[in-house]
Amino acid sequence: MNGFCAVFKRELKGYFATPVAYVFLVIFLFFAGYLPFREKFFEMRQADLQLFFNALPLLFVFMVPSAAMRLWSEERKSGSIELLLTLPITVCQAVLGKFIAAWCFLGIALLLTFPLPLTVHYLGEPDWGLIITGYIGAFLMAGGFLAIGSFFSALTKNQVISFILSVVACSVFVFAGNPTTLEYLALTISPTMVTVVESLSLQTHYESIARGVIQFGDIAYFFILIAAWVIACMLVLEERKAS
Amino acid sequence: MIDVRQLRRSFGPIVAVDGISFAAQKGDVVGFLGPNGAGKSTAMKMLACFLRPDGGTATICGHDILNDPIGVRMSLGYLAENAPAYNEMTVAGFLDFVCDARQVKGGQRKKALDRVVPLCSIESVYHQTIETLSKGYRRRVGLAQSLIHDPPVLILDEPTDGLDPNQKHEVRRLINTMSKDKCIIISTHILEEVEQVCTRAIIIARGNILVDSTPKELTDKYKCSLTDVFRKITTTKKTA
């Protein structure tokens, strides 16, 4: 537990000790505001955040890997991994410490979008339940992408490679649920397989939570997704930490 | 305190450490000598539980490196080659992190810092970020990190590399003062250092231990300086 706390504390502080956090937050908040307004946020005359939540998957596909790419690549490149893993810290504690710290950082980024819900609250009477489930869904989605990103970050010393690979992997998870993709797949594979692909897609589960329906299946999907990639990250790290 | 048995590790087709065995007790300062690529660092990394050996094992203070890596790391201070650290942190923040990880808390932490910071003479850079430090200071910060929990066993990979002559002298003096109640392994290329601080010299080449003796015995036996002894041993064995 001590190892986990030490890594968690250092990581979260580390974000704000470098310009990384501020650059990330400014860019993220700019696009989180810009994308809904491009879709005519005010002209819709609806007091909800549907446009904001619809824009998030695309935004996260690029933003989350950029926050995740440094997690292990940097550590391996600078050699500090040799320091970290010769302290009395297990690989498991180190991976979880870093992952949770980065997830908290993304949580902070999401919380900083608070002017949007405040705006709709001022202008109308939004359904707060829907907004809260939307944020829960967004937070879970960020965790899923982050787990994918941390895996690819452990895979290579090069941050650019890690970023590109995780963007591609995240896009696959988002676009697998896209109607166009599914229609195309229906031409080549059996309908059961199409349903399987659809249920594996992150988009489907995110949208169902964002619509205000919290189902066990959707929550379980995110936790299994996160656990699988985080465990894969631990295994890869154990194997390649010194290479 | 250190007991190494048939430790072996290879990287692909290259055998880096080929079944080395030795033991060291409290009060020993063991110098690891050998040409570049001899397997010194690899052996040290395995003892610090960073690399997993392919075969053999070792115990440090009774903890097995395979079964109880956390126990080993708790009783060990390890300074890796090039003294890796987190560049964006200040020296103070970095040592705080190491204390967190090593469970040095409260009053104990204050005492540890008051002891280690003057010992490694890093007071003047205490609030600087590590990336702004010179190589010598970085290494001293690394040394401070490895001493903070006052470990019974110290493994230092080239601790005086990149230091100026005065700092080298200081580090050797530091090792000498600590040697009474610790077991220390250092690797080095500087042979005069071995004569000054080590009670034992282990010469490694191509993953094997060629000589395990005291520096004095070596110079007496070959009747020449340690540099010549080193050259004789490592070059003749290679051509054979």
Short mmCIF file of C-alpha atoms in Angstrom, two decimals:
data_model
loop_
_atom_site.label_atom_id
_atom_site.label_comp_id
_atom_site.label_asym_id
_atom_site.label_seq_id
_atom_site.Cartn_x
_atom_site.Cartn_y
_atom_site.Cartn_z
CA MET A 1 0.00 0.00 0.00
CA ASN A 2 2.89 2.34 0.84
CA GLY A 3 4.41 1.78 -2.56
CA PHE A 4 1.12 2.58 -4.25
CA CYS A 5 0.64 5.80 -2.25
CA ALA A 6 4.21 6.97 -2.91
CA VAL A 7 3.88 6.43 -6.67
CA PHE A 8 0.40 7.96 -6.78
CA LYS A 9 1.49 11.10 -4.94
CA ARG A 10 4.62 11.56 -7.02
CA GLU A 11 2.79 11.09 -10.31
CA LEU A 12 -0.06 13.48 -9.56
CA LYS A 13 2.42 16.13 -8.35
CA GLY A 14 4.56 15.37 -11.41
CA TYR A 15 1.78 16.46 -13.77
CA PHE A 16 1.64 19.89 -12.21
CA ALA A 17 5.43 20.24 -11.78
CA THR A 18 5.84 20.31 -15.56
CA PRO A 19 3.92 22.32 -18.18
CA VAL A 20 2.31 19.02 -19.33
CA ALA A 21 -0.76 19.44 -17.13
CA TYR A 22 -1.42 23.06 -18.08
CA VAL A 23 -0.97 22.56 -21.82
CA PHE A 24 -3.21 19.49 -21.65
CA LEU A 25 -5.93 21.25 -19.63
CA VAL A 26 -6.00 24.35 -21.83
CA ILE A 27 -6.25 22.37 -25.07
CA PHE A 28 -8.78 19.93 -23.64
CA LEU A 29 -11.03 22.64 -22.21
CA PHE A 30 -10.83 24.66 -25.41
CA PHE A 31 -12.05 21.75 -27.53
CA ALA A 32 -14.55 20.61 -24.90
CA GLY A 33 -16.12 24.05 -25.30
CA TYR A 34 -15.56 24.48 -29.03
CA LEU A 35 -17.00 21.16 -30.27
CA PRO A 36 -20.51 21.55 -28.72
CA PHE A 37 -20.74 25.15 -29.94
CA ARG A 38 -19.77 24.13 -33.45
CA GLU A 39 -22.81 21.83 -33.35
CA LYS A 40 -24.98 24.84 -32.40
CA PHE A 41 -25.13 24.35 -28.64
CA PHE A 42 -27.31 27.43 -28.05
CA GLU A 43 -29.36 27.27 -31.27
CA MET A 44 -30.67 23.80 -30.28
CA ARG A 45 -32.58 25.50 -27.44
CA GLN A 46 -32.30 22.37 -25.31
CA ALA A 47 -31.14 22.47 -21.71
CA ASP A 48 -28.92 19.42 -21.82
CA LEU A 49 -25.29 18.47 -22.48
CA GLN A 50 -25.93 15.86 -25.18
CA LEU A 51 -23.75 17.69 -27.70
CA PHE A 52 -20.89 17.89 -25.21
CA PHE A 53 -21.09 14.20 -24.34
CA ASN A 54 -21.34 13.25 -28.03
CA ALA A 55 -18.13 15.14 -28.75
CA LEU A 56 -16.15 13.53 -25.93
CA PRO A 57 -15.24 10.14 -27.50
CA LEU A 58 -13.51 11.81 -30.44
CA LEU A 59 -11.76 14.28 -28.15
CA PHE A 60 -10.63 11.53 -25.79
CA VAL A 61 -9.24 9.41 -28.63
CA PHE A 62 -6.55 12.07 -29.04
CA MET A 63 -6.30 13.65 -25.62
CA VAL A 64 -6.12 10.56 -23.38
CA PRO A 65 -3.25 8.88 -25.26
CA SER A 66 -1.34 12.16 -25.04
CA ALA A 67 -1.69 12.04 -21.26
CA ALA A 68 -0.90 8.33 -21.12
CA MET A 69 2.09 8.17 -23.46
CA ARG A 70 4.58 9.45 -20.91
CA LEU A 71 3.54 7.06 -18.14
CA TRP A 72 6.12 4.34 -18.82
CA SER A 73 7.95 5.40 -22.00
CA GLU A 74 9.59 8.30 -20.22
CA GLU A 75 10.44 6.18 -17.22
CA ARG A 76 12.16 3.60 -19.40
CA LYS A 77 13.92 6.12 -21.61
CA SER A 78 15.42 8.09 -18.73
CA GLY A 79 16.32 4.91 -16.85
CA SER A 80 14.40 6.02 -13.75
CA ILE A 81 12.46 2.76 -13.96
CA GLU A 82 15.56 1.11 -12.53
CA LEU A 83 15.29 3.38 -9.51
CA LEU A 84 11.53 2.93 -9.17
CA LEU A 85 11.60 -0.86 -9.33
CA THR A 86 14.56 -1.29 -6.99
CA LEU A 87 12.68 0.60 -4.28
CA PRO A 88 10.41 -1.70 -2.25
CA ILE A 89 7.59 -1.20 -4.78
CA THR A 90 6.08 -4.05 -6.79
CA VAL A 91 5.29 -3.74 -10.49
CA CYS A 92 1.62 -4.07 -9.60
CA GLN A 93 1.73 -1.16 -7.13
CA ALA A 94 3.69 1.00 -9.56
CA VAL A 95 1.32 0.35 -12.49
CA LEU A 96 -1.78 0.96 -10.39
CA GLY A 97 -0.27 4.04 -8.73
CA LYS A 98 0.49 5.62 -12.07
CA PHE A 99 -2.79 4.57 -13.64
CA ILE A 100 -4.97 5.91 -10.81
CA ALA A 101 -2.98 9.15 -10.65
CA ALA A 102 -3.45 9.71 -14.39
CA TRP A 103 -7.14 8.81 -14.08
CA CYS A 104 -7.55 11.36 -11.31
CA PHE A 105 -5.85 13.92 -13.49
CA LEU A 106 -8.35 13.22 -16.29
CA GLY A 107 -11.11 13.44 -13.67
CA ILE A 108 -9.86 16.92 -12.76
CA ALA A 109 -9.91 17.86 -16.46
CA LEU A 110 -13.54 16.67 -16.69
CA LEU A 111 -14.55 18.56 -13.53
CA LEU A 112 -13.10 21.73 -15.01
CA THR A 113 -15.76 21.63 -17.72
CA PHE A 114 -18.20 22.74 -14.99
CA PRO A 115 -19.11 26.03 -16.74
CA LEU A 116 -21.06 24.01 -19.34
CA PRO A 117 -23.55 22.44 -16.89
CA LEU A 118 -23.73 25.74 -15.01
CA THR A 119 -24.60 27.49 -18.29
CA VAL A 120 -27.47 25.13 -19.10
CA HIS A 121 -28.63 25.36 -15.48
CA TYR A 122 -28.74 29.15 -15.75
CA LEU A 123 -30.54 29.12 -19.10
CA GLY A 124 -33.04 26.35 -18.49
CA GLU A 125 -33.97 23.41 -16.34
CA PRO A 126 -31.69 20.54 -17.29
CA ASP A 127 -32.11 16.96 -16.07
CA TRP A 128 -29.25 16.76 -13.56
CA GLY A 129 -29.46 12.97 -13.40
CA LEU A 130 -28.64 12.81 -17.08
CA ILE A 131 -25.71 15.19 -16.68
CA ILE A 132 -24.29 13.19 -13.78
CA THR A 133 -24.57 9.83 -15.57
CA GLY A 134 -23.01 11.50 -18.60
CA TYR A 135 -20.01 12.52 -16.51
CA ILE A 136 -19.78 9.02 -14.98
CA GLY A 137 -19.78 7.52 -18.47
CA ALA A 138 -17.14 10.00 -19.63
CA PHE A 139 -14.94 9.24 -16.62
CA LEU A 140 -15.19 5.48 -17.26
CA MET A 141 -14.41 6.00 -20.92
CA ALA A 142 -11.35 8.06 -19.98
CA GLY A 143 -10.25 5.17 -17.73
CA GLY A 144 -10.65 2.68 -20.58
CA PHE A 145 -8.59 4.77 -23.00
CA LEU A 146 -6.03 5.42 -20.30
CA ALA A 147 -5.60 1.70 -19.65
CA ILE A 148 -5.03 1.16 -23.38
CA GLY A 149 -2.58 4.08 -23.46
CA SER A 150 -0.62 2.85 -20.46
CA PHE A 151 -0.25 -0.57 -22.07
CA PHE A 152 1.25 0.91 -25.24
CA SER A 153 3.40 3.21 -23.17
CA ALA A 154 4.91 0.19 -21.42
CA LEU A 155 5.51 -1.44 -24.79
CA THR A 156 7.97 1.11 -26.18
CA LYS A 157 10.55 3.63 -25.02
CA ASN A 158 9.45 6.02 -27.73
CA GLN A 159 6.60 8.34 -26.73
CA VAL A 160 5.59 9.11 -30.33
CA ILE A 161 5.18 5.42 -31.18
CA SER A 162 3.25 4.86 -27.98
CA PHE A 163 0.94 7.80 -28.77
CA ILE A 164 0.19 6.68 -32.33
CA LEU A 165 -0.44 3.05 -31.37
CA SER A 166 -2.81 4.01 -28.58
CA VAL A 167 -4.72 6.49 -30.77
CA VAL A 168 -5.24 3.70 -33.31
CA ALA A 169 -6.30 1.18 -30.64
CA CYS A 170 -8.70 3.68 -29.02
CA SER A 171 -10.21 4.55 -32.41
CA VAL A 172 -10.84 0.87 -33.08
CA PHE A 173 -12.75 0.64 -29.80
CA VAL A 174 -14.81 3.73 -30.64
CA PHE A 175 -15.47 3.17 -34.32
CA ALA A 176 -16.36 -0.51 -33.94
CA GLY A 177 -19.74 0.72 -32.70
CA ASN A 178 -20.23 3.19 -35.54
CA PRO A 179 -23.34 2.39 -37.69
CA THR A 180 -21.30 2.74 -40.90
CA THR A 181 -18.73 0.23 -39.68
CA LEU A 182 -21.41 -2.18 -38.55
CA GLU A 183 -23.26 -1.98 -41.87
CA TYR A 184 -20.03 -2.66 -43.69
CA LEU A 185 -19.20 -5.59 -41.41
CA ALA A 186 -22.69 -7.04 -41.94
CA LEU A 187 -21.78 -7.53 -45.60
CA THR A 188 -18.85 -9.79 -44.77
CA ILE A 189 -19.50 -11.52 -41.46
CA SER A 190 -22.46 -13.22 -39.84
CA PRO A 191 -25.03 -11.18 -37.89
CA THR A 192 -24.00 -12.82 -34.59
CA MET A 193 -20.44 -11.65 -35.13
CA VAL A 194 -21.69 -8.13 -35.87
CA THR A 195 -23.52 -8.12 -32.54
CA VAL A 196 -20.34 -9.31 -30.83
CA VAL A 197 -18.34 -6.49 -32.44
CA GLU A 198 -21.01 -4.00 -31.45
CA SER A 199 -21.03 -5.15 -27.83
CA LEU A 200 -17.24 -4.92 -27.71
CA SER A 201 -17.36 -1.31 -28.82
CA LEU A 202 -16.83 1.33 -26.21
CA GLN A 203 -19.17 3.77 -27.92
CA THR A 204 -22.27 1.60 -27.42
CA HIS A 205 -21.70 1.23 -23.68
CA TYR A 206 -20.76 4.87 -23.22
CA GLU A 207 -23.87 6.11 -25.02
CA SER A 208 -26.12 3.87 -22.98
CA ILE A 209 -24.68 5.26 -19.73
CA ALA A 210 -24.80 8.83 -21.07
CA ARG A 211 -28.48 8.32 -21.91
CA GLY A 212 -29.04 7.89 -18.19
CA VAL A 213 -29.35 4.11 -18.09
CA ILE A 214 -26.84 2.64 -15.65
CA GLN A 215 -26.81 -1.07 -16.34
CA PHE A 216 -24.61 -3.65 -14.72
CA GLY A 217 -23.42 -4.83 -18.13
CA ASP A 218 -22.15 -1.41 -19.17
CA ILE A 219 -20.30 -0.77 -15.92
CA ALA A 220 -18.85 -4.29 -15.98
CA TYR A 221 -17.71 -3.71 -19.57
CA PHE A 222 -15.60 -0.74 -18.53
CA PHE A 223 -14.13 -2.46 -15.51
CA ILE A 224 -13.20 -5.55 -17.51
CA LEU A 225 -11.72 -3.38 -20.26
CA ILE A 226 -9.64 -1.42 -17.75
CA ALA A 227 -8.57 -4.49 -15.77
CA ALA A 228 -7.54 -6.41 -18.91
CA TRP A 229 -5.35 -3.62 -20.29
CA VAL A 230 -3.85 -2.76 -16.91
CA ILE A 231 -2.94 -6.41 -16.27
CA ALA A 232 -1.47 -6.64 -19.77
CA CYS A 233 0.56 -3.54 -18.94
CA MET A 234 1.92 -5.21 -15.79
CA LEU A 235 2.89 -8.35 -17.69
CA VAL A 236 4.64 -6.41 -20.45
CA LEU A 237 6.50 -4.31 -17.92
CA GLU A 238 7.63 -7.31 -15.92
CA GLU A 239 8.98 -8.78 -19.13
CA ARG A 240 10.63 -5.76 -20.72
CA LYS A 241 11.48 -3.39 -17.88
CA ALA A 242 15.20 -3.82 -18.32
CA SER A 243 15.50 -4.14 -22.09
CA MET B 1 24.98 -11.09 4.50
CA ILE B 2 25.22 -11.63 0.76
CA ASP B 3 25.26 -15.13 -0.55
CA VAL B 4 25.29 -15.61 -4.32
CA ARG B 5 24.90 -19.08 -5.78
CA GLN B 6 25.39 -19.91 -9.45
CA LEU B 7 23.73 -16.72 -10.64
CA ARG B 8 23.27 -16.74 -14.39
CA ARG B 9 21.63 -14.46 -16.93
CA SER B 10 21.75 -14.19 -20.68
CA PHE B 11 20.32 -11.72 -23.19
CA GLY B 12 19.44 -13.67 -26.30
CA PRO B 13 22.57 -15.50 -27.40
CA ILE B 14 24.85 -13.40 -25.18
CA VAL B 15 25.61 -14.85 -21.76
CA ALA B 16 26.10 -11.80 -19.55
CA VAL B 17 26.60 -13.55 -16.23
CA ASP B 18 27.62 -17.19 -16.36
CA GLY B 19 27.00 -18.83 -13.01
CA ILE B 20 28.87 -16.69 -10.50
CA SER B 21 29.02 -17.54 -6.80
CA PHE B 22 30.47 -15.64 -3.89
CA ALA B 23 29.60 -14.61 -0.35
CA ALA B 24 30.25 -11.40 1.55
CA GLN B 25 29.97 -10.59 5.26
CA LYS B 26 29.43 -7.52 7.36
CA GLY B 27 32.52 -5.30 7.16
CA ASP B 28 33.41 -6.44 3.65
CA VAL B 29 33.87 -3.91 0.89
CA VAL B 30 33.86 -5.96 -2.28
CA GLY B 31 35.21 -4.34 -5.45
CA PHE B 32 33.76 -5.66 -8.70
CA LEU B 33 36.35 -5.20 -11.43
CA GLY B 34 36.24 -6.13 -15.04
CA PRO B 35 36.37 -4.83 -18.58
CA ASN B 36 33.31 -3.19 -20.13
CA GLY B 37 30.57 -5.69 -20.79
CA ALA B 38 32.00 -8.17 -18.29
CA GLY B 39 28.64 -8.57 -16.53
CA LYS B 40 29.25 -6.40 -13.45
CA SER B 41 26.15 -4.26 -13.88
CA THR B 42 23.99 -7.22 -14.84
CA ALA B 43 25.05 -9.07 -11.69
CA MET B 44 24.28 -6.01 -9.57
CA LYS B 45 20.89 -5.53 -11.23
CA MET B 46 19.99 -9.11 -10.38
CA LEU B 47 21.02 -8.61 -6.75
CA ALA B 48 18.83 -5.50 -6.61
CA CYS B 49 15.93 -7.60 -7.98
CA PHE B 50 15.60 -5.48 -11.09
CA LEU B 51 16.53 -8.29 -13.46
CA ARG B 52 15.36 -11.84 -12.96
CA PRO B 53 18.16 -14.39 -13.17
CA ASP B 54 17.81 -17.25 -15.65
CA GLY B 55 19.31 -19.63 -13.13
CA GLY B 56 20.73 -19.72 -9.64
CA THR B 57 19.76 -17.43 -6.81
CA ALA B 58 21.10 -15.19 -4.07
CA THR B 59 20.11 -14.20 -0.57
CA ILE B 60 20.62 -10.78 0.94
CA CYS B 61 20.21 -10.50 4.73
CA GLY B 62 18.35 -13.80 4.61
CA HIS B 63 15.87 -12.69 1.93
CA ASP B 64 15.89 -14.67 -1.30
CA ILE B 65 15.96 -12.51 -4.46
CA LEU B 66 13.47 -14.79 -6.21
CA ASN B 67 10.96 -15.40 -3.42
CA ASP B 68 11.16 -12.19 -1.40
CA PRO B 69 12.24 -9.33 -3.69
CA ILE B 70 10.53 -6.72 -1.50
CA GLY B 71 12.40 -7.94 1.59
CA VAL B 72 15.67 -7.72 -0.35
CA ARG B 73 14.95 -4.19 -1.55
CA MET B 74 14.06 -3.07 1.96
CA SER B 75 17.46 -4.12 3.31
CA LEU B 76 19.36 -2.84 0.31
CA GLY B 77 20.61 0.55 -0.84
CA TYR B 78 21.19 0.52 -4.59
CA LEU B 79 22.80 3.14 -6.77
CA ALA B 80 22.37 2.25 -10.43
CA GLU B 81 24.80 3.19 -13.17
CA ASN B 82 24.31 6.85 -14.23
CA ALA B 83 22.31 7.49 -11.03
CA PRO B 84 18.80 7.63 -12.52
CA ALA B 85 16.40 10.10 -10.91
CA TYR B 86 13.28 12.07 -11.76
CA ASN B 87 14.57 15.13 -13.57
CA GLU B 88 11.60 17.41 -13.01
CA MET B 89 11.65 16.98 -9.23
CA THR B 90 13.64 19.02 -6.76
CA VAL B 91 16.21 17.20 -4.65
CA ALA B 92 13.98 17.72 -1.61
CA GLY B 93 10.91 16.34 -3.42
CA PHE B 94 12.88 13.40 -4.75
CA LEU B 95 14.23 12.39 -1.33
CA ASP B 96 10.73 12.78 0.10
CA PHE B 97 9.42 10.37 -2.52
CA VAL B 98 12.13 7.83 -1.69
CA CYS B 99 11.25 8.18 2.02
CA ASP B 100 7.56 7.59 1.17
CA ALA B 101 8.44 4.46 -0.78
CA ARG B 102 10.79 3.20 1.93
CA GLN B 103 8.38 3.97 4.74
CA VAL B 104 10.71 6.38 6.51
CA LYS B 105 8.20 8.58 8.30
CA GLY B 106 7.78 11.52 10.68
CA GLY B 107 10.66 12.19 13.04
CA GLN B 108 12.61 9.31 11.58
CA ARG B 109 12.47 11.01 8.18
CA LYS B 110 13.74 14.31 9.54
CA LYS B 111 16.60 12.51 11.25
CA ALA B 112 17.43 10.56 8.10
CA LEU B 113 17.49 13.72 5.98
CA ASP B 114 19.59 15.59 8.57
CA ARG B 115 22.08 12.73 8.43
CA VAL B 116 22.20 12.05 4.70
CA VAL B 117 22.11 15.56 3.22
CA PRO B 118 25.33 16.82 4.88
CA LEU B 119 26.91 13.38 4.44
CA CYS B 120 26.58 13.65 0.67
CA SER B 121 27.14 17.46 0.70
CA ILE B 122 24.00 18.33 -1.23
CA GLU B 123 22.77 21.16 1.05
CA SER B 124 23.55 23.81 -1.58
CA VAL B 125 21.37 22.17 -4.25
CA TYR B 126 18.63 20.90 -1.93
CA HIS B 127 15.87 23.01 -3.51
CA GLN B 128 17.10 22.83 -7.12
CA THR B 129 15.43 20.60 -9.70
CA ILE B 130 17.51 17.54 -10.54
CA GLU B 131 17.76 18.30 -14.29
CA THR B 132 19.76 21.46 -13.49
CA LEU B 133 22.40 19.56 -11.52
CA SER B 134 25.87 18.64 -12.75
CA LYS B 135 26.83 15.00 -13.13
CA GLY B 136 28.68 14.96 -9.82
CA TYR B 137 25.75 16.37 -7.87
CA ARG B 138 23.33 13.98 -9.56
CA ARG B 139 25.44 11.08 -8.44
CA ARG B 140 25.58 12.41 -4.90
CA VAL B 141 21.80 12.75 -4.88
CA GLY B 142 21.66 9.12 -6.03
CA LEU B 143 24.00 8.18 -3.22
CA ALA B 144 21.83 10.05 -0.71
CA GLN B 145 18.81 8.16 -2.03
CA SER B 146 20.54 4.82 -1.47
CA LEU B 147 21.62 5.70 2.09
CA ILE B 148 18.43 7.27 3.38
CA HIS B 149 17.11 4.19 5.16
CA ASP B 150 20.55 3.26 6.55
CA PRO B 151 20.59 -0.16 4.85
CA PRO B 152 22.81 -3.00 6.05
CA VAL B 153 23.80 -3.82 2.47
CA LEU B 154 24.89 -1.31 -0.17
CA ILE B 155 25.32 -1.99 -3.87
CA LEU B 156 26.90 0.90 -5.76
CA ASP B 157 27.45 0.75 -9.50
CA GLU B 158 30.38 3.05 -10.32
CA PRO B 159 29.71 5.47 -7.46
CA THR B 160 32.64 7.79 -8.25
CA ASP B 161 32.17 8.00 -12.02
CA GLY B 162 31.94 11.63 -13.13
CA LEU B 163 33.06 13.11 -9.83
CA ASP B 164 36.01 15.49 -9.54
CA PRO B 165 39.08 14.31 -7.57
CA ASN B 166 37.92 16.01 -4.36
CA GLN B 167 34.47 14.46 -4.58
CA LYS B 168 35.99 11.07 -5.36
CA HIS B 169 38.07 11.40 -2.23
CA GLU B 170 34.97 12.34 -0.24
CA VAL B 171 32.96 9.35 -1.50
CA ARG B 172 35.82 6.96 -0.71
CA ARG B 173 36.10 8.42 2.77
CA LEU B 174 32.34 7.98 3.13
CA ILE B 175 32.56 4.32 2.08
CA ASN B 176 35.43 3.75 4.50
CA THR B 177 33.51 5.21 7.44
CA MET B 178 30.42 3.14 6.64
CA SER B 179 32.28 -0.10 5.95
CA LYS B 180 32.53 -1.21 9.60
CA ASP B 181 28.88 -2.10 10.05
CA LYS B 182 27.73 -2.64 6.47
CA CYS B 183 28.36 -4.98 3.62
CA ILE B 184 29.22 -2.99 0.50
CA ILE B 185 29.68 -4.00 -3.13
CA ILE B 186 31.05 -1.39 -5.53
CA SER B 187 31.92 -1.71 -9.19
CA THR B 188 34.62 0.51 -10.58
CA HIS B 189 37.20 0.96 -13.31
CA ILE B 190 39.53 2.96 -11.07
CA LEU B 191 42.00 0.52 -9.61
CA GLU B 192 43.56 2.88 -7.07
CA GLU B 193 40.08 3.13 -5.62
CA VAL B 194 40.09 -0.61 -5.04
CA GLU B 195 43.35 -0.36 -3.12
CA GLN B 196 41.99 2.48 -1.00
CA VAL B 197 38.56 1.21 -0.05
CA CYS B 198 38.06 -2.47 -0.87
CA THR B 199 38.84 -5.36 1.42
CA ARG B 200 38.26 -7.76 -1.45
CA ALA B 201 38.60 -7.64 -5.22
CA ILE B 202 36.54 -9.80 -7.53
CA ILE B 203 37.64 -9.67 -11.15
CA ILE B 204 34.95 -10.61 -13.66
CA ALA B 205 35.32 -11.09 -17.39
CA ARG B 206 32.77 -12.45 -19.84
CA GLY B 207 30.40 -13.39 -17.06
CA ASN B 208 32.84 -15.45 -15.01
CA ILE B 209 34.69 -14.73 -11.80
CA LEU B 210 38.38 -14.99 -12.62
CA VAL B 211 39.84 -13.91 -9.29
CA ASP B 212 38.41 -13.49 -5.79
CA SER B 213 41.13 -12.19 -3.53
CA THR B 214 42.29 -9.16 -1.56
CA PRO B 215 43.98 -6.28 -3.38
CA LYS B 216 47.11 -6.77 -1.28
CA GLU B 217 47.38 -10.48 -2.03
CA LEU B 218 47.06 -9.75 -5.73
CA THR B 219 49.85 -7.19 -5.82
CA ASP B 220 52.05 -9.46 -3.68
CA LYS B 221 51.42 -12.50 -5.82
CA TYR B 222 52.02 -10.87 -9.19
CA LYS B 223 54.60 -8.41 -7.82
CA CYS B 224 53.30 -5.47 -9.81
CA SER B 225 50.67 -2.72 -9.53
CA LEU B 226 46.99 -3.61 -9.50
CA THR B 227 46.59 -2.10 -12.98
CA ASP B 228 49.12 -4.55 -14.37
CA VAL B 229 47.51 -7.41 -12.46
CA PHE B 230 44.16 -6.48 -13.98
CA ARG B 231 45.65 -6.32 -17.48
CA LYS B 232 47.45 -9.62 -17.06
CA ILE B 233 44.42 -11.49 -15.78
CA THR B 234 41.80 -10.14 -18.17
CA THR B 235 43.92 -10.28 -21.33
CA THR B 236 45.63 -13.66 -20.88
CA LYS B 237 42.38 -15.41 -20.13
CA LYS B 238 40.79 -13.91 -23.21
CA THR B 239 43.41 -15.27 -25.63
CA ALA B 240 43.42 -18.67 -23.92
#
